XYZ file of C-alpha atoms in Angstrom:
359
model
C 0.000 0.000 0.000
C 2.876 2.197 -0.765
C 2.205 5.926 -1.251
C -1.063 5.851 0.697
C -1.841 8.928 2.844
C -0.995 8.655 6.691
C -4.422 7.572 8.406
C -4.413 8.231 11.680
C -5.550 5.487 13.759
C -6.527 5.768 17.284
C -8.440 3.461 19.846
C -11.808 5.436 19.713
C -11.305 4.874 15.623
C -10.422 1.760 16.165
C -13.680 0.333 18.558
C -16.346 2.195 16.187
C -14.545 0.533 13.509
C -15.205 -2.548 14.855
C -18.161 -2.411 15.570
C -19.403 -2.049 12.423
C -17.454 -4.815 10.984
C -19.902 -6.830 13.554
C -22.603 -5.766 11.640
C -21.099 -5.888 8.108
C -19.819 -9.441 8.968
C -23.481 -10.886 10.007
C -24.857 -9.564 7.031
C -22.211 -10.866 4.724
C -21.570 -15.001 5.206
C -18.471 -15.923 4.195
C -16.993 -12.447 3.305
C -13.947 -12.127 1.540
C -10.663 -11.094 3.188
C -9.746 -8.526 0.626
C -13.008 -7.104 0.013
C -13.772 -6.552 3.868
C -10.347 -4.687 4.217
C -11.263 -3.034 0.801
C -14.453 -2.008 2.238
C -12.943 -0.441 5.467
C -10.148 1.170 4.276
C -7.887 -0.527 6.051
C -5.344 -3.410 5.144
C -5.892 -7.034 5.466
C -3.294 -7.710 8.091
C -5.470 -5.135 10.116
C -8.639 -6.645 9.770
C -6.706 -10.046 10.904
C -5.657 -8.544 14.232
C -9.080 -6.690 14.846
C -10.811 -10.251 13.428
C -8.135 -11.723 16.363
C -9.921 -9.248 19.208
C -13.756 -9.594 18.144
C -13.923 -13.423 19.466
C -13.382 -11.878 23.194
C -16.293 -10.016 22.378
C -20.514 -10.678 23.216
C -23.363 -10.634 25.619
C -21.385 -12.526 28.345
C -18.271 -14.333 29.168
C -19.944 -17.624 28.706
C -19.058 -20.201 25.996
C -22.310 -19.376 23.854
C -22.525 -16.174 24.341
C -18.917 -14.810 22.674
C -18.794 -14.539 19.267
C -17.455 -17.541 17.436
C -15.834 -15.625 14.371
C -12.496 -16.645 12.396
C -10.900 -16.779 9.027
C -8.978 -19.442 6.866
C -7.243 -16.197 5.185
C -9.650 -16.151 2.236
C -12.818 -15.688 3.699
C -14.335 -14.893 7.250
C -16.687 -17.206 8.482
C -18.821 -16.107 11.749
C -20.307 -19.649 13.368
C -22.955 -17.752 15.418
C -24.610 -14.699 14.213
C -27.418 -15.847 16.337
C -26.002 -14.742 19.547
C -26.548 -11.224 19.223
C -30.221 -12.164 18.141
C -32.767 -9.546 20.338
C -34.835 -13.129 20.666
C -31.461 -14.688 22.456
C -30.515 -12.031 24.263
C -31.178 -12.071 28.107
C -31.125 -9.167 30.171
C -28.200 -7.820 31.793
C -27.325 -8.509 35.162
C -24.338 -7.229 36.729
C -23.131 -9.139 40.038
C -22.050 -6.566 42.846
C -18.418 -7.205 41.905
C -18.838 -6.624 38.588
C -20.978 -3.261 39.230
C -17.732 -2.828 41.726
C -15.401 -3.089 39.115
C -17.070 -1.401 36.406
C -18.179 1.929 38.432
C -14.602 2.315 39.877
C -12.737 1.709 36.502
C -15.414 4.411 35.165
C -14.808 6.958 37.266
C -11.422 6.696 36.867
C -11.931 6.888 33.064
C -13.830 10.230 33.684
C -10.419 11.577 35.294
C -7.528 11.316 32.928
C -6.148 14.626 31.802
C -6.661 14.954 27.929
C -10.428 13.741 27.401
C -12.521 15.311 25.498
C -15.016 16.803 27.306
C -17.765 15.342 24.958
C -16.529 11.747 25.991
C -16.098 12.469 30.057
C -19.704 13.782 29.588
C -21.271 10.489 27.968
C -19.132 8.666 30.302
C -20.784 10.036 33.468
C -23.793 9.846 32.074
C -23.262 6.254 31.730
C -21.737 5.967 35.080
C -25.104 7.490 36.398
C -27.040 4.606 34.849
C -24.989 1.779 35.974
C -24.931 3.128 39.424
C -29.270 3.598 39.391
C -29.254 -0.284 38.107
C -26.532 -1.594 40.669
C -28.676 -0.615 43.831
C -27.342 -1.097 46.747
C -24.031 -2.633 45.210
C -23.141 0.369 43.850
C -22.051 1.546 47.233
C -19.177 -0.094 47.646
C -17.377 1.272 44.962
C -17.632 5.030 46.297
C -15.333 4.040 48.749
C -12.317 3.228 46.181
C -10.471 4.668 43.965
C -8.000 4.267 41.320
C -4.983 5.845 40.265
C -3.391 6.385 37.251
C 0.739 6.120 36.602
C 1.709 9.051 34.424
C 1.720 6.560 31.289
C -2.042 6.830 31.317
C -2.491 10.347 30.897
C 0.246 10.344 28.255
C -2.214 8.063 26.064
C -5.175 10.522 26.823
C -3.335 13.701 25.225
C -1.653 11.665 22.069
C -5.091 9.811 21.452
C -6.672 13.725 21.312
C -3.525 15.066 19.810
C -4.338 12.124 17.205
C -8.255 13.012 16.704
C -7.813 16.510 16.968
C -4.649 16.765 14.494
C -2.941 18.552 16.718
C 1.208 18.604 17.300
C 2.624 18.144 20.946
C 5.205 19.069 22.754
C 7.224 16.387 24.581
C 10.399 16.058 26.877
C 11.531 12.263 26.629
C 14.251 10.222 27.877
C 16.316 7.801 25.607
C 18.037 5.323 27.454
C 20.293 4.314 24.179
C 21.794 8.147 24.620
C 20.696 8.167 28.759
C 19.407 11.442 28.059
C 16.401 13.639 28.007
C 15.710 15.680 24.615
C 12.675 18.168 24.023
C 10.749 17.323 20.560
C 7.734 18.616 18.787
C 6.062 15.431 16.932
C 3.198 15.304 15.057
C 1.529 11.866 16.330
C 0.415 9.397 13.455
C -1.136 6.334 15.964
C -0.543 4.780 18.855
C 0.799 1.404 18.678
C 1.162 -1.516 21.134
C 3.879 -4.075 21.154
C 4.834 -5.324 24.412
C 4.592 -1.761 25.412
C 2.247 1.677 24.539
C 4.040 3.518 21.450
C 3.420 6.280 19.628
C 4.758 6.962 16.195
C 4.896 10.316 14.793
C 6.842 12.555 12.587
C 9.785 14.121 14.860
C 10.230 17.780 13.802
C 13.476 17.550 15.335
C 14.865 14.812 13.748
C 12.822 15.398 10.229
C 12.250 11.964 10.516
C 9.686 8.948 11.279
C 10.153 8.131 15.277
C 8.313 5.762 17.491
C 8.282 6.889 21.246
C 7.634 4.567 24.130
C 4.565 6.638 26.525
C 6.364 5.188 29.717
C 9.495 7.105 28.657
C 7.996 10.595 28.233
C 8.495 12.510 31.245
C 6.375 15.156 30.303
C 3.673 16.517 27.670
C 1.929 19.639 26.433
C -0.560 19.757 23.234
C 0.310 22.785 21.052
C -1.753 24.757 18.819
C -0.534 24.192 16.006
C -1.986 21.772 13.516
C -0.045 18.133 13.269
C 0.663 17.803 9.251
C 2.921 14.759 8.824
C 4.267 14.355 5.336
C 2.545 11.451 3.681
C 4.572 8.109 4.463
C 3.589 4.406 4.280
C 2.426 3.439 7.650
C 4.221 0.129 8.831
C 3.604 -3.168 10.007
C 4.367 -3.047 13.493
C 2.624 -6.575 15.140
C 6.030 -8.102 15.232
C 8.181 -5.590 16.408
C 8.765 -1.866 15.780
C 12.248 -2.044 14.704
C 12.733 -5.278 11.773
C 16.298 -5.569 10.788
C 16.472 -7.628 7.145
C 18.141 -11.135 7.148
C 21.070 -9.971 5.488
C 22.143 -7.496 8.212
C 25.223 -8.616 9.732
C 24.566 -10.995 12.984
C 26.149 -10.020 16.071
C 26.217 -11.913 19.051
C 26.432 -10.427 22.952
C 26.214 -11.737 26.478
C 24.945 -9.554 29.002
C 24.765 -9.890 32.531
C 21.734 -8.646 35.337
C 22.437 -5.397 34.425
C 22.397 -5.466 30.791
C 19.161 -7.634 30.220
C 17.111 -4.478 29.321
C 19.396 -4.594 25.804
C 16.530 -7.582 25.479
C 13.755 -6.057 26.212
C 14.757 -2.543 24.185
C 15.735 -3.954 20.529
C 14.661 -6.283 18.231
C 16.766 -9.459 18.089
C 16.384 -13.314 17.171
C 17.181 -15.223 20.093
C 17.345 -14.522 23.586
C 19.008 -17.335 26.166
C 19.230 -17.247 29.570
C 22.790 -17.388 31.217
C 23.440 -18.491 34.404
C 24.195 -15.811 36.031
C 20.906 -14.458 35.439
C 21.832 -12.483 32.245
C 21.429 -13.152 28.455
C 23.143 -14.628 25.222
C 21.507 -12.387 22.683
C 21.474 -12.640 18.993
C 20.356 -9.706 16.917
C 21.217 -8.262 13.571
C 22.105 -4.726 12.671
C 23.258 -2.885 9.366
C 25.813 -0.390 11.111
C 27.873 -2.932 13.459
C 30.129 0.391 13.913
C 27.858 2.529 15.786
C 27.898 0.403 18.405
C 30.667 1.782 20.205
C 29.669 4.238 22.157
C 25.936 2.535 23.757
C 29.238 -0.430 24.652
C 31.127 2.129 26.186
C 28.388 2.997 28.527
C 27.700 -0.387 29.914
C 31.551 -1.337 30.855
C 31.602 -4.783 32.489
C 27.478 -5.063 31.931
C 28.201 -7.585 28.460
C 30.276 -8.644 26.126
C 30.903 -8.913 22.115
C 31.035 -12.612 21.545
C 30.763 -12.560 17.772
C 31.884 -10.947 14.978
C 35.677 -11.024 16.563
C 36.616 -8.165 14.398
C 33.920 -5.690 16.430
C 35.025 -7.262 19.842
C 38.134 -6.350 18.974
C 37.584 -3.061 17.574
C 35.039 -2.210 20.717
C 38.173 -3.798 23.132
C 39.926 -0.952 21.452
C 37.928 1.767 21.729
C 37.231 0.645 25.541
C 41.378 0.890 26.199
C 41.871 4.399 24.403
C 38.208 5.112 26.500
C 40.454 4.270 29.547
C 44.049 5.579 28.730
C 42.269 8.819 28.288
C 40.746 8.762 32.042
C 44.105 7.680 33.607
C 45.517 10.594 31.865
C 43.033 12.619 33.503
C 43.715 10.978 36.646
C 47.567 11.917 36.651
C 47.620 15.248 35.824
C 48.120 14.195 31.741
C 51.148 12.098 32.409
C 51.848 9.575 29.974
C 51.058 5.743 31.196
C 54.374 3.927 31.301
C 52.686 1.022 32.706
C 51.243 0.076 29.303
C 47.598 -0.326 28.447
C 45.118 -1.654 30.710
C 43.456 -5.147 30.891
C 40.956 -5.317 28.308
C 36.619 -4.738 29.635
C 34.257 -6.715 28.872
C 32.354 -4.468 26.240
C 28.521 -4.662 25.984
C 26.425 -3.622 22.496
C 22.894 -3.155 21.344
C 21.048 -2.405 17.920
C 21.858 0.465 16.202
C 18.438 1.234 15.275
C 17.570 3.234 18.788
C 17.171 6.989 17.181
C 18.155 5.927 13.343
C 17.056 6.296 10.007
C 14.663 3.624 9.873
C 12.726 5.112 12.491
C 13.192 2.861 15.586
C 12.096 3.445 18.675
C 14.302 6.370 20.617
């Protein structure tokens, strides 16, 4: 779908969306793949993942009562349309735990920084009704509350920024650089892989950029309109940064310390040490530009493979060294000779690159 305009996709877009495919689907046995996605706008790996979330969905959490919807790949077959029948639907009765659960999480909702107004509004004034039905089990949820980490009104001002088209303001850590930057970005969608993303369109960098929401330390929406130039919007359900088989493979071992080079980067395999660290495998195109993320984490990991960027980190570790015992003695020349090699960590050098990885 190259050259398509950027569609903005958030979660409100994403729930109406599907719940009109509910409808579409019951009317249409046996749809096709391509003409469904056709139909919606969207592509077909995106109907798959929202055609992965619908069977969750129905009247109750009973067997009978979910819908029983999947796909070979061609066509989309739903089992039992039947369920959402007004003749086999039974009225709704919420136990006081539920009505607990679902009045606290509500009014917590209704709090986030970064609703729209017109959305708090209908949300109290569904809060209102589920309290009238819940009776006397309604009570016990005035007496708790719920809390959000900063994370959560993050999402509530990029999913407005997003529906409103507007650009914000953000001051972000990177832990690749350990340091915190201020960008303007004009948000595209917020993605989830592991963790909640947003990618956007960095002014700063002039470049594609996906930021984690846990990592921005703090937000402001601007004024100004978001207008991000018209790129092909990725597929992200695998991970956000994809290196391509022929990148060159490197291979690290990272101790306790090190194991968030894991959790931070894409990479192919992952074993457990036993020293409670890692053996990781990943690929990158720019071995090179790993030097100076290594230099950072000292005795954290090691280069195990290619031998030509151990050595060439080993190096850059010693001169890294020489440099602070010069420092140390006043800028007198070390007659003792260079120092023991350090074990020298790495990571992908996609964090903050051209291809738009996470920063």
């Amino acid at each position: 779908m190259a050259g398509k305009p950027v569609r903005p996709v958030n979660a409100i877009d994403q729930t109406r969306r599907m719940l009109s495919l509910v409808t579409y689907l019951r009317e249409r046995p046996g749809a096709r793949v391509e003409d469904v996605a056709r139909a919606f706008g969207i592509t077909e790996d995106e109907l798959v993942s929202d055609l992965d979330v619908l069977p969750m969905c129905g009247t109750s959490f009973r067997g009978g009562d979910l819908l029983d919807i999947d796909t070979d790949g061609e066509r989309i077959w739903w089992h039992n349309p039947a369920a959402l029948a007004a003749e086999a639907a039974e009225p709704l009765r919420l136990a006081a735990d539920e009505a607990t659960a679902l009045l606290v999480a509500a009014r917590a909702v209704a709090t986030l920084p970064g609703l729209r107004e017109s959305d708090r509004q209908a949300l109290l004034r569904a809060t209102a009704k589920v309290e009238t039905a819940a009776g006397e089990a309604a009570g016990a949820s005035s007496r708790l509350s719920v809390t959000f980490e900063s994370e959560g009104g993050v999402f509530a001002d990029v999913d407005r920024a997003i529906a409103e088209r507007r650009r914000l303001w953000i001051r972000y850590y990177s832990p690749a650089r350990d340091e915190v930057t201020e960008r303007e970005i004009d948000p595209i969608r917020l993605v989830s892989v592991g963790h909640t993303y947003v990618e956007a369109w960095c002014r700063r960098s002039e470049a594609r950029r996906t930021f984690r929401l846990d990592r921005v330390a703090e937000i402001r929406i601007l004024d100004e309109p978001s207008a991000p130039p018209e790129i092909e919007l990725r597929d992200l359900s695998e991970a956000l940064v994809q290196p391509a088989a022929e990148d060159p493979e490197v291979v690290i071992e990272v101790g306790p310390g090190g194991r968030w080079v894991a959790e931070y980067y894409p990479h192919d395999s992952a074993d457990e040490l036993p020293d409670g660290g890692l053996r990781i495998t990943l690929r990158t195109p720019d071995p090179t530009s790993l030097r100076r993320l290594a230099l950072r984490l000292g005795r954290d990991g090691r280069i195990v493979s290619p031998p030509e960027l151990a050595d060439s980190a080993r190096r850059a570790a010693r001169e890294a060294l020489a440099a602070y015992d010069g420092i140390e003695a006043g800028g007198a020349a070390d007659t003792a000779g260079p120092p023991e090699p350090v074990a020298v960590p790495v990571a992908h050098a996609a964090a903050d690159g051209p291809d738009g990885g996470p920063v």
